[in-house]
mmCIF file with all atom_site columns, C-alpha atoms in Angstrom:
data_model
loop_
_atom_site.group_PDB
_atom_site.id
_atom_site.type_symbol
_atom_site.label_atom_id
_atom_site.label_alt_id
_atom_site.label_comp_id
_atom_site.label_asym_id
_atom_site.label_entity_id
_atom_site.label_seq_id
_atom_site.pdbx_PDB_ins_code
_atom_site.Cartn_x
_atom_site.Cartn_y
_atom_site.Cartn_z
_atom_site.occupancy
_atom_site.B_iso_or_equiv
_atom_site.pdbx_formal_charge
_atom_site.auth_seq_id
_atom_site.auth_comp_id
_atom_site.auth_asym_id
_atom_site.auth_atom_id
_atom_site.pdbx_PDB_model_num
ATOM 1   C CA . UNK A 1 1   ? -6.576 176.609 -8.377  1.00 92.00 ? 2   UNK A CA 1
ATOM 2   C CA . UNK A 1 2   ? -3.840 174.809 -9.536  1.00 97.00 ? 3   UNK A CA 1
ATOM 3   C CA . UNK A 1 3   ? -1.371 176.352 -12.110 1.00 98.00 ? 4   UNK A CA 1
ATOM 4   C CA . UNK A 1 4   ? 1.699  174.581 -13.907 1.00 98.00 ? 5   UNK A CA 1
ATOM 5   C CA . UNK A 1 5   ? 4.125  176.308 -16.343 1.00 98.00 ? 6   UNK A CA 1
ATOM 6   C CA . UNK A 1 6   ? 7.666  177.323 -17.474 1.00 98.00 ? 7   UNK A CA 1
ATOM 7   C CA . UNK A 1 7   ? 9.797  180.070 -17.038 1.00 98.00 ? 8   UNK A CA 1
ATOM 8   C CA . UNK A 1 8   ? 12.987 181.460 -18.282 1.00 98.00 ? 9   UNK A CA 1
ATOM 9   C CA . UNK A 1 9   ? 15.009 184.723 -18.574 1.00 98.00 ? 10  UNK A CA 1
ATOM 10  C CA . UNK A 1 10  ? 18.159 186.594 -17.580 1.00 98.00 ? 11  UNK A CA 1
ATOM 11  C CA . UNK A 1 11  ? 20.326 186.849 -14.350 1.00 98.00 ? 12  UNK A CA 1
ATOM 12  C CA . UNK A 1 12  ? 22.817 189.419 -13.028 1.00 98.00 ? 13  UNK A CA 1
ATOM 13  C CA . UNK A 1 13  ? 24.850 188.295 -10.169 1.00 97.00 ? 14  UNK A CA 1
ATOM 14  C CA . UNK A 1 14  ? 28.037 189.051 -7.973  1.00 96.00 ? 15  UNK A CA 1
ATOM 15  C CA . UNK A 1 15  ? 29.617 188.086 -4.750  1.00 94.00 ? 16  UNK A CA 1
ATOM 16  C CA . UNK A 1 16  ? 30.382 189.615 -1.615  1.00 92.00 ? 17  UNK A CA 1
ATOM 17  C CA . UNK A 1 17  ? 33.841 188.849 -0.768  1.00 88.00 ? 18  UNK A CA 1
ATOM 18  C CA . UNK A 1 18  ? 35.304 190.039 2.676   1.00 89.00 ? 19  UNK A CA 1
ATOM 19  C CA . UNK A 1 19  ? 37.926 191.168 2.708   1.00 82.00 ? 20  UNK A CA 1
ATOM 20  C CA . UNK A 1 20  ? 37.216 192.767 -0.358  1.00 82.00 ? 21  UNK A CA 1
ATOM 21  C CA . UNK A 1 21  ? 40.545 192.147 -2.524  1.00 78.00 ? 22  UNK A CA 1
ATOM 22  C CA . UNK A 1 22  ? 39.673 193.550 -5.922  1.00 83.00 ? 23  UNK A CA 1
ATOM 23  C CA . UNK A 1 23  ? 36.747 195.421 -7.804  1.00 82.00 ? 24  UNK A CA 1
ATOM 24  C CA . UNK A 1 24  ? 33.961 193.319 -8.831  1.00 87.00 ? 25  UNK A CA 1
ATOM 25  C CA . UNK A 1 25  ? 31.540 193.336 -11.705 1.00 87.00 ? 26  UNK A CA 1
ATOM 26  C CA . UNK A 1 26  ? 28.215 191.582 -12.356 1.00 92.00 ? 27  UNK A CA 1
ATOM 27  C CA . UNK A 1 27  ? 28.032 188.539 -14.684 1.00 95.00 ? 28  UNK A CA 1
ATOM 28  C CA . UNK A 1 28  ? 24.993 187.849 -16.824 1.00 97.00 ? 29  UNK A CA 1
ATOM 29  C CA . UNK A 1 29  ? 23.354 184.486 -17.278 1.00 98.00 ? 30  UNK A CA 1
ATOM 30  C CA . UNK A 1 30  ? 20.501 182.561 -17.925 1.00 98.00 ? 31  UNK A CA 1
ATOM 31  C CA . UNK A 1 31  ? 18.016 180.784 -15.904 1.00 97.00 ? 32  UNK A CA 1
ATOM 32  C CA . UNK A 1 32  ? 14.768 178.793 -16.564 1.00 98.00 ? 33  UNK A CA 1
ATOM 33  C CA . UNK A 1 33  ? 12.745 175.957 -15.391 1.00 98.00 ? 34  UNK A CA 1
ATOM 34  C CA . UNK A 1 34  ? 9.378  174.806 -14.224 1.00 98.00 ? 35  UNK A CA 1
ATOM 35  C CA . UNK A 1 35  ? 6.843  175.966 -11.717 1.00 98.00 ? 36  UNK A CA 1
ATOM 36  C CA . UNK A 1 36  ? 3.712  174.676 -9.933  1.00 98.00 ? 37  UNK A CA 1
ATOM 37  C CA . UNK A 1 37  ? 1.236  177.349 -8.074  1.00 98.00 ? 38  UNK A CA 1
ATOM 38  C CA . UNK A 1 38  ? -1.401 176.600 -5.689  1.00 98.00 ? 39  UNK A CA 1
ATOM 39  C CA . UNK A 1 39  ? -4.028 179.448 -4.748  1.00 96.00 ? 40  UNK A CA 1
ATOM 40  C CA . UNK A 1 40  ? -5.551 178.483 -1.489  1.00 92.00 ? 41  UNK A CA 1
ATOM 41  C CA . UNK A 1 41  ? -7.335 181.956 -0.296  1.00 93.00 ? 42  UNK A CA 1
ATOM 42  C CA . UNK A 1 42  ? -8.489 184.883 -2.315  1.00 92.00 ? 43  UNK A CA 1
ATOM 43  C CA . UNK A 1 43  ? -4.922 186.795 -3.153  1.00 95.00 ? 44  UNK A CA 1
ATOM 44  C CA . UNK A 1 44  ? -2.702 184.193 -1.452  1.00 97.00 ? 45  UNK A CA 1
ATOM 45  C CA . UNK A 1 45  ? -1.051 181.071 -2.390  1.00 97.00 ? 46  UNK A CA 1
ATOM 46  C CA . UNK A 1 46  ? 2.186  178.998 -2.552  1.00 98.00 ? 47  UNK A CA 1
ATOM 47  C CA . UNK A 1 47  ? 4.532  178.519 -5.719  1.00 98.00 ? 48  UNK A CA 1
ATOM 48  C CA . UNK A 1 48  ? 7.449  176.072 -6.056  1.00 98.00 ? 49  UNK A CA 1
ATOM 49  C CA . UNK A 1 49  ? 9.822  175.911 -8.919  1.00 98.00 ? 50  UNK A CA 1
ATOM 50  C CA . UNK A 1 50  ? 13.015 173.894 -9.883  1.00 98.00 ? 51  UNK A CA 1
ATOM 51  C CA . UNK A 1 51  ? 15.255 176.199 -12.215 1.00 98.00 ? 52  UNK A CA 1
ATOM 52  C CA . UNK A 1 52  ? 18.639 175.998 -13.518 1.00 98.00 ? 53  UNK A CA 1
ATOM 53  C CA . UNK A 1 53  ? 20.514 179.217 -12.939 1.00 98.00 ? 54  UNK A CA 1
ATOM 54  C CA . UNK A 1 54  ? 23.717 180.406 -14.271 1.00 98.00 ? 55  UNK A CA 1
ATOM 55  C CA . UNK A 1 55  ? 25.238 183.048 -11.980 1.00 98.00 ? 56  UNK A CA 1
ATOM 56  C CA . UNK A 1 56  ? 29.088 184.311 -11.123 1.00 96.00 ? 57  UNK A CA 1
ATOM 57  C CA . UNK A 1 57  ? 31.443 187.360 -11.017 1.00 94.00 ? 58  UNK A CA 1
ATOM 58  C CA . UNK A 1 58  ? 33.853 189.321 -13.032 1.00 92.00 ? 59  UNK A CA 1
ATOM 59  C CA . UNK A 1 59  ? 36.757 190.949 -11.373 1.00 90.00 ? 60  UNK A CA 1
ATOM 60  C CA . UNK A 1 60  ? 38.774 194.173 -12.375 1.00 84.00 ? 61  UNK A CA 1
ATOM 61  C CA . UNK A 1 61  ? 42.206 194.090 -10.586 1.00 78.00 ? 62  UNK A CA 1
ATOM 62  C CA . UNK A 1 62  ? 43.154 197.560 -11.873 1.00 73.00 ? 63  UNK A CA 1
ATOM 63  C CA . UNK A 1 63  ? 39.777 199.197 -10.643 1.00 69.00 ? 64  UNK A CA 1
ATOM 64  C CA . UNK A 1 64  ? 38.780 201.152 -13.333 1.00 67.00 ? 65  UNK A CA 1
ATOM 65  C CA . UNK A 1 65  ? 35.878 198.887 -14.527 1.00 64.00 ? 66  UNK A CA 1
ATOM 66  C CA . UNK A 1 66  ? 37.226 198.774 -18.007 1.00 64.00 ? 67  UNK A CA 1
ATOM 67  C CA . UNK A 1 67  ? 38.565 195.274 -18.385 1.00 75.00 ? 68  UNK A CA 1
ATOM 68  C CA . UNK A 1 68  ? 38.014 191.866 -16.468 1.00 83.00 ? 69  UNK A CA 1
ATOM 69  C CA . UNK A 1 69  ? 41.062 189.989 -15.076 1.00 86.00 ? 70  UNK A CA 1
ATOM 70  C CA . UNK A 1 70  ? 39.123 186.957 -13.513 1.00 91.00 ? 71  UNK A CA 1
ATOM 71  C CA . UNK A 1 71  ? 35.709 185.495 -13.965 1.00 93.00 ? 72  UNK A CA 1
ATOM 72  C CA . UNK A 1 72  ? 33.989 182.935 -12.176 1.00 95.00 ? 73  UNK A CA 1
ATOM 73  C CA . UNK A 1 73  ? 30.613 181.079 -13.604 1.00 97.00 ? 74  UNK A CA 1
ATOM 74  C CA . UNK A 1 74  ? 28.649 179.113 -11.372 1.00 98.00 ? 75  UNK A CA 1
ATOM 75  C CA . UNK A 1 75  ? 25.813 176.503 -12.770 1.00 98.00 ? 76  UNK A CA 1
ATOM 76  C CA . UNK A 1 76  ? 23.118 175.688 -9.989  1.00 98.00 ? 77  UNK A CA 1
ATOM 77  C CA . UNK A 1 77  ? 20.090 173.755 -9.689  1.00 98.00 ? 78  UNK A CA 1
ATOM 78  C CA . UNK A 1 78  ? 17.604 175.963 -7.986  1.00 96.00 ? 79  UNK A CA 1
ATOM 79  C CA . UNK A 1 79  ? 14.568 175.516 -5.676  1.00 98.00 ? 80  UNK A CA 1
ATOM 80  C CA . UNK A 1 80  ? 12.459 178.445 -4.501  1.00 98.00 ? 81  UNK A CA 1
ATOM 81  C CA . UNK A 1 81  ? 9.616  177.958 -2.379  1.00 98.00 ? 82  UNK A CA 1
ATOM 82  C CA . UNK A 1 82  ? 7.550  181.120 -2.308  1.00 98.00 ? 83  UNK A CA 1
ATOM 83  C CA . UNK A 1 83  ? 4.430  182.978 -0.788  1.00 98.00 ? 84  UNK A CA 1
ATOM 84  C CA . UNK A 1 84  ? 2.475  184.130 -3.769  1.00 98.00 ? 85  UNK A CA 1
ATOM 85  C CA . UNK A 1 85  ? 0.326  187.340 -3.255  1.00 98.00 ? 86  UNK A CA 1
ATOM 86  C CA . UNK A 1 86  ? -1.642 188.945 -6.106  1.00 97.00 ? 87  UNK A CA 1
ATOM 87  C CA . UNK A 1 87  ? -3.663 192.063 -6.342  1.00 97.00 ? 88  UNK A CA 1
ATOM 88  C CA . UNK A 1 88  ? -6.081 192.842 -9.466  1.00 95.00 ? 89  UNK A CA 1
ATOM 89  C CA . UNK A 1 89  ? -9.047 191.449 -11.120 1.00 92.00 ? 90  UNK A CA 1
ATOM 90  C CA . UNK A 1 90  ? -9.560 188.300 -13.274 1.00 88.00 ? 91  UNK A CA 1
ATOM 91  C CA . UNK A 1 91  ? -7.477 189.781 -16.466 1.00 95.00 ? 92  UNK A CA 1
ATOM 92  C CA . UNK A 1 92  ? -4.366 191.933 -14.917 1.00 97.00 ? 93  UNK A CA 1
ATOM 93  C CA . UNK A 1 93  ? -2.632 191.139 -11.720 1.00 97.00 ? 94  UNK A CA 1
ATOM 94  C CA . UNK A 1 94  ? 0.100  192.821 -9.789  1.00 98.00 ? 95  UNK A CA 1
ATOM 95  C CA . UNK A 1 95  ? 2.034  189.737 -8.001  1.00 98.00 ? 96  UNK A CA 1
ATOM 96  C CA . UNK A 1 96  ? 4.499  189.522 -5.107  1.00 98.00 ? 97  UNK A CA 1
ATOM 97  C CA . UNK A 1 97  ? 6.716  186.400 -4.351  1.00 98.00 ? 98  UNK A CA 1
ATOM 98  C CA . UNK A 1 98  ? 8.817  185.911 -1.133  1.00 98.00 ? 99  UNK A CA 1
ATOM 99  C CA . UNK A 1 99  ? 10.341 182.973 0.339   1.00 98.00 ? 100 UNK A CA 1
ATOM 100 C CA . UNK A 1 100 ? 13.316 180.908 0.941   1.00 98.00 ? 101 UNK A CA 1
ATOM 101 C CA . UNK A 1 101 ? 15.699 179.728 -1.952  1.00 98.00 ? 102 UNK A CA 1
ATOM 102 C CA . UNK A 1 102 ? 17.832 176.546 -1.850  1.00 98.00 ? 103 UNK A CA 1
ATOM 103 C CA . UNK A 1 103 ? 20.367 175.838 -4.427  1.00 98.00 ? 104 UNK A CA 1
ATOM 104 C CA . UNK A 1 104 ? 23.143 172.969 -5.408  1.00 98.00 ? 105 UNK A CA 1
ATOM 105 C CA . UNK A 1 105 ? 26.193 173.751 -7.526  1.00 98.00 ? 106 UNK A CA 1
ATOM 106 C CA . UNK A 1 106 ? 26.244 171.768 -10.675 1.00 98.00 ? 107 UNK A CA 1
ATOM 107 C CA . UNK A 1 107 ? 29.696 172.944 -11.953 1.00 98.00 ? 108 UNK A CA 1
ATOM 108 C CA . UNK A 1 108 ? 31.779 175.941 -11.736 1.00 97.00 ? 109 UNK A CA 1
ATOM 109 C CA . UNK A 1 109 ? 34.696 177.336 -14.248 1.00 96.00 ? 110 UNK A CA 1
ATOM 110 C CA . UNK A 1 110 ? 37.042 180.176 -14.172 1.00 95.00 ? 111 UNK A CA 1
ATOM 111 C CA . UNK A 1 111 ? 38.904 182.266 -16.442 1.00 93.00 ? 112 UNK A CA 1
ATOM 112 C CA . UNK A 1 112 ? 41.945 184.239 -15.550 1.00 90.00 ? 113 UNK A CA 1
ATOM 113 C CA . UNK A 1 113 ? 43.462 186.541 -18.067 1.00 86.00 ? 114 UNK A CA 1
ATOM 114 C CA . UNK A 1 114 ? 47.207 186.133 -18.693 1.00 82.00 ? 115 UNK A CA 1
ATOM 115 C CA . UNK A 1 115 ? 49.233 188.464 -17.031 1.00 81.00 ? 116 UNK A CA 1
ATOM 116 C CA . UNK A 1 116 ? 46.727 189.000 -14.182 1.00 84.00 ? 117 UNK A CA 1
ATOM 117 C CA . UNK A 1 117 ? 47.691 188.637 -10.345 1.00 83.00 ? 118 UNK A CA 1
ATOM 118 C CA . UNK A 1 118 ? 46.531 185.404 -9.024  1.00 86.00 ? 119 UNK A CA 1
ATOM 119 C CA . UNK A 1 119 ? 44.652 186.095 -5.729  1.00 87.00 ? 120 UNK A CA 1
ATOM 120 C CA . UNK A 1 120 ? 43.490 183.837 -2.756  1.00 83.00 ? 121 UNK A CA 1
ATOM 121 C CA . UNK A 1 121 ? 40.122 182.414 -4.352  1.00 87.00 ? 122 UNK A CA 1
ATOM 122 C CA . UNK A 1 122 ? 41.740 182.171 -7.891  1.00 90.00 ? 123 UNK A CA 1
ATOM 123 C CA . UNK A 1 123 ? 41.997 178.259 -8.490  1.00 90.00 ? 124 UNK A CA 1
ATOM 124 C CA . UNK A 1 124 ? 40.229 177.523 -5.314  1.00 91.00 ? 125 UNK A CA 1
ATOM 125 C CA . UNK A 1 125 ? 37.228 174.870 -5.268  1.00 94.00 ? 126 UNK A CA 1
ATOM 126 C CA . UNK A 1 126 ? 33.930 175.919 -4.076  1.00 96.00 ? 127 UNK A CA 1
ATOM 127 C CA . UNK A 1 127 ? 33.569 174.536 -0.498  1.00 96.00 ? 128 UNK A CA 1
ATOM 128 C CA . UNK A 1 128 ? 30.099 174.760 0.130   1.00 96.00 ? 129 UNK A CA 1
ATOM 129 C CA . UNK A 1 129 ? 28.096 173.459 -3.148  1.00 98.00 ? 130 UNK A CA 1
ATOM 130 C CA . UNK A 1 130 ? 24.629 173.882 -1.104  1.00 98.00 ? 131 UNK A CA 1
ATOM 131 C CA . UNK A 1 131 ? 23.553 177.254 -0.983  1.00 98.00 ? 132 UNK A CA 1
ATOM 132 C CA . UNK A 1 132 ? 20.637 178.847 0.907   1.00 98.00 ? 133 UNK A CA 1
ATOM 133 C CA . UNK A 1 133 ? 18.968 182.402 0.862   1.00 98.00 ? 134 UNK A CA 1
ATOM 134 C CA . UNK A 1 134 ? 15.987 184.959 0.677   1.00 98.00 ? 135 UNK A CA 1
ATOM 135 C CA . UNK A 1 135 ? 14.031 185.621 -2.471  1.00 98.00 ? 136 UNK A CA 1
ATOM 136 C CA . UNK A 1 136 ? 11.710 188.416 -2.981  1.00 98.00 ? 137 UNK A CA 1
ATOM 137 C CA . UNK A 1 137 ? 10.357 189.809 -6.324  1.00 98.00 ? 138 UNK A CA 1
ATOM 138 C CA . UNK A 1 138 ? 7.442  191.368 -7.888  1.00 98.00 ? 139 UNK A CA 1
ATOM 139 C CA . UNK A 1 139 ? 5.572  191.428 -11.308 1.00 98.00 ? 140 UNK A CA 1
ATOM 140 C CA . UNK A 1 140 ? 2.623  191.499 -13.573 1.00 98.00 ? 141 UNK A CA 1
ATOM 141 C CA . UNK A 1 141 ? 0.609  188.959 -15.422 1.00 97.00 ? 142 UNK A CA 1
ATOM 142 C CA . UNK A 1 142 ? -2.129 188.739 -17.738 1.00 98.00 ? 143 UNK A CA 1
ATOM 143 C CA . UNK A 1 143 ? -4.997 186.054 -17.354 1.00 96.00 ? 144 UNK A CA 1
ATOM 144 C CA . UNK A 1 144 ? -6.705 184.884 -20.641 1.00 94.00 ? 145 UNK A CA 1
ATOM 145 C CA . UNK A 1 145 ? -9.073 181.974 -19.693 1.00 91.00 ? 146 UNK A CA 1
ATOM 146 C CA . UNK A 1 146 ? -6.760 179.134 -18.524 1.00 95.00 ? 147 UNK A CA 1
ATOM 147 C CA . UNK A 1 147 ? -3.488 180.783 -19.627 1.00 97.00 ? 148 UNK A CA 1
ATOM 148 C CA . UNK A 1 148 ? -1.129 182.948 -17.605 1.00 98.00 ? 149 UNK A CA 1
ATOM 149 C CA . UNK A 1 149 ? 1.487  185.127 -19.085 1.00 98.00 ? 150 UNK A CA 1
ATOM 150 C CA . UNK A 1 150 ? 3.706  187.183 -16.813 1.00 98.00 ? 151 UNK A CA 1
ATOM 151 C CA . UNK A 1 151 ? 7.005  188.925 -16.264 1.00 98.00 ? 152 UNK A CA 1
ATOM 152 C CA . UNK A 1 152 ? 8.421  189.186 -12.866 1.00 98.00 ? 153 UNK A CA 1
ATOM 153 C CA . UNK A 1 153 ? 12.001 191.094 -11.292 1.00 98.00 ? 154 UNK A CA 1
ATOM 154 C CA . UNK A 1 154 ? 13.580 188.924 -8.436  1.00 98.00 ? 155 UNK A CA 1
ATOM 155 C CA . UNK A 1 155 ? 16.493 189.766 -5.825  1.00 98.00 ? 156 UNK A CA 1
ATOM 156 C CA . UNK A 1 156 ? 18.087 186.937 -3.881  1.00 98.00 ? 157 UNK A CA 1
ATOM 157 C CA . UNK A 1 157 ? 20.681 187.270 -1.277  1.00 97.00 ? 158 UNK A CA 1
ATOM 158 C CA . UNK A 1 158 ? 22.525 183.997 -0.358  1.00 97.00 ? 159 UNK A CA 1
ATOM 159 C CA . UNK A 1 159 ? 22.917 183.647 3.325   1.00 96.00 ? 160 UNK A CA 1
ATOM 160 C CA . UNK A 1 160 ? 25.475 180.921 2.765   1.00 96.00 ? 161 UNK A CA 1
ATOM 161 C CA . UNK A 1 161 ? 29.141 181.107 1.681   1.00 96.00 ? 162 UNK A CA 1
ATOM 162 C CA . UNK A 1 162 ? 30.995 179.592 -1.154  1.00 96.00 ? 163 UNK A CA 1
ATOM 163 C CA . UNK A 1 163 ? 34.123 179.377 0.537   1.00 94.00 ? 164 UNK A CA 1
ATOM 164 C CA . UNK A 1 164 ? 34.991 178.299 4.165   1.00 92.00 ? 165 UNK A CA 1
ATOM 165 C CA . UNK A 1 165 ? 34.575 181.059 6.701   1.00 89.00 ? 166 UNK A CA 1
ATOM 166 C CA . UNK A 1 166 ? 36.242 180.084 9.745   1.00 87.00 ? 167 UNK A CA 1
ATOM 167 C CA . UNK A 1 167 ? 38.556 182.426 11.540  1.00 84.00 ? 168 UNK A CA 1
ATOM 168 C CA . UNK A 1 168 ? 41.727 180.849 10.026  1.00 83.00 ? 169 UNK A CA 1
ATOM 169 C CA . UNK A 1 169 ? 40.421 180.741 6.518   1.00 84.00 ? 170 UNK A CA 1
ATOM 170 C CA . UNK A 1 170 ? 40.729 183.605 3.641   1.00 83.00 ? 171 UNK A CA 1
ATOM 171 C CA . UNK A 1 171 ? 37.163 184.891 3.872   1.00 87.00 ? 172 UNK A CA 1
ATOM 172 C CA . UNK A 1 172 ? 34.560 186.015 6.278   1.00 89.00 ? 173 UNK A CA 1
ATOM 173 C CA . UNK A 1 173 ? 32.114 186.400 4.021   1.00 92.00 ? 174 UNK A CA 1
ATOM 174 C CA . UNK A 1 174 ? 31.692 184.989 0.363   1.00 93.00 ? 175 UNK A CA 1
ATOM 175 C CA . UNK A 1 175 ? 27.717 185.151 -0.543  1.00 95.00 ? 176 UNK A CA 1
ATOM 176 C CA . UNK A 1 176 ? 26.178 185.362 -3.817  1.00 96.00 ? 177 UNK A CA 1
ATOM 177 C CA . UNK A 1 177 ? 23.627 188.197 -4.974  1.00 97.00 ? 178 UNK A CA 1
ATOM 178 C CA . UNK A 1 178 ? 21.558 187.518 -7.885  1.00 98.00 ? 179 UNK A CA 1
ATOM 179 C CA . UNK A 1 179 ? 18.713 189.450 -9.617  1.00 98.00 ? 180 UNK A CA 1
ATOM 180 C CA . UNK A 1 180 ? 16.754 187.975 -12.210 1.00 98.00 ? 181 UNK A CA 1
ATOM 181 C CA . UNK A 1 181 ? 14.239 188.996 -14.808 1.00 98.00 ? 182 UNK A CA 1
ATOM 182 C CA . UNK A 1 182 ? 11.842 186.150 -16.007 1.00 98.00 ? 183 UNK A CA 1
ATOM 183 C CA . UNK A 1 183 ? 8.936  185.911 -18.263 1.00 98.00 ? 184 UNK A CA 1
ATOM 184 C CA . UNK A 1 184 ? 6.599  182.903 -17.594 1.00 98.00 ? 185 UNK A CA 1
ATOM 185 C CA . UNK A 1 185 ? 3.675  180.892 -19.043 1.00 98.00 ? 186 UNK A CA 1
ATOM 186 C CA . UNK A 1 186 ? 1.188  179.088 -16.817 1.00 98.00 ? 187 UNK A CA 1
ATOM 187 C CA . UNK A 1 187 ? -1.649 176.977 -17.320 1.00 98.00 ? 188 UNK A CA 1
ATOM 188 C CA . UNK A 1 188 ? -4.292 176.905 -14.812 1.00 96.00 ? 189 UNK A CA 1
ATOM 189 C CA . UNK A 1 189 ? -5.237 172.769 -14.119 1.00 95.00 ? 190 UNK A CA 1
ATOM 190 C CA . UNK A 1 190 ? -8.346 173.435 -12.140 1.00 87.00 ? 191 UNK A CA 1
#
């Protein structure tokens, strides 16, 4: 079975910076794109997607979670290549998608609130625009003849760092973490 479709939803993202200089909060963004799915065996197949993802993080230098002193927004083109597994019948299915995710930074913008203390990474360009990680998630889909309507949540842990990570650099770790919730619509071709 071959399927093609569109997906769209919201993303919630943050960064792990080691050493930790300030408290961080999640940034909300959008994501969406196109997908191709091939079901080769009962309950198993492959799925590839091409998406645009908005990610980033916010910082609170006072540490009480009430204000934002800095915000970094990233826009990435994203390519997850997933093992697709499902259970259920011809009408309603539970799905699980797991695999690698490759992303490339399209743009980066930052906002520093006036009067905030600039930190090491404020104003620093992203050193590594190519990002890779592991993604996994699950959801449900409804099959109505050739049409598939679904809802899925995913978590991505990026194993690459945004900033240089040599011993002489500012950070040991600067990896993104992203949670997405998407609705999707697919059409079974054959």
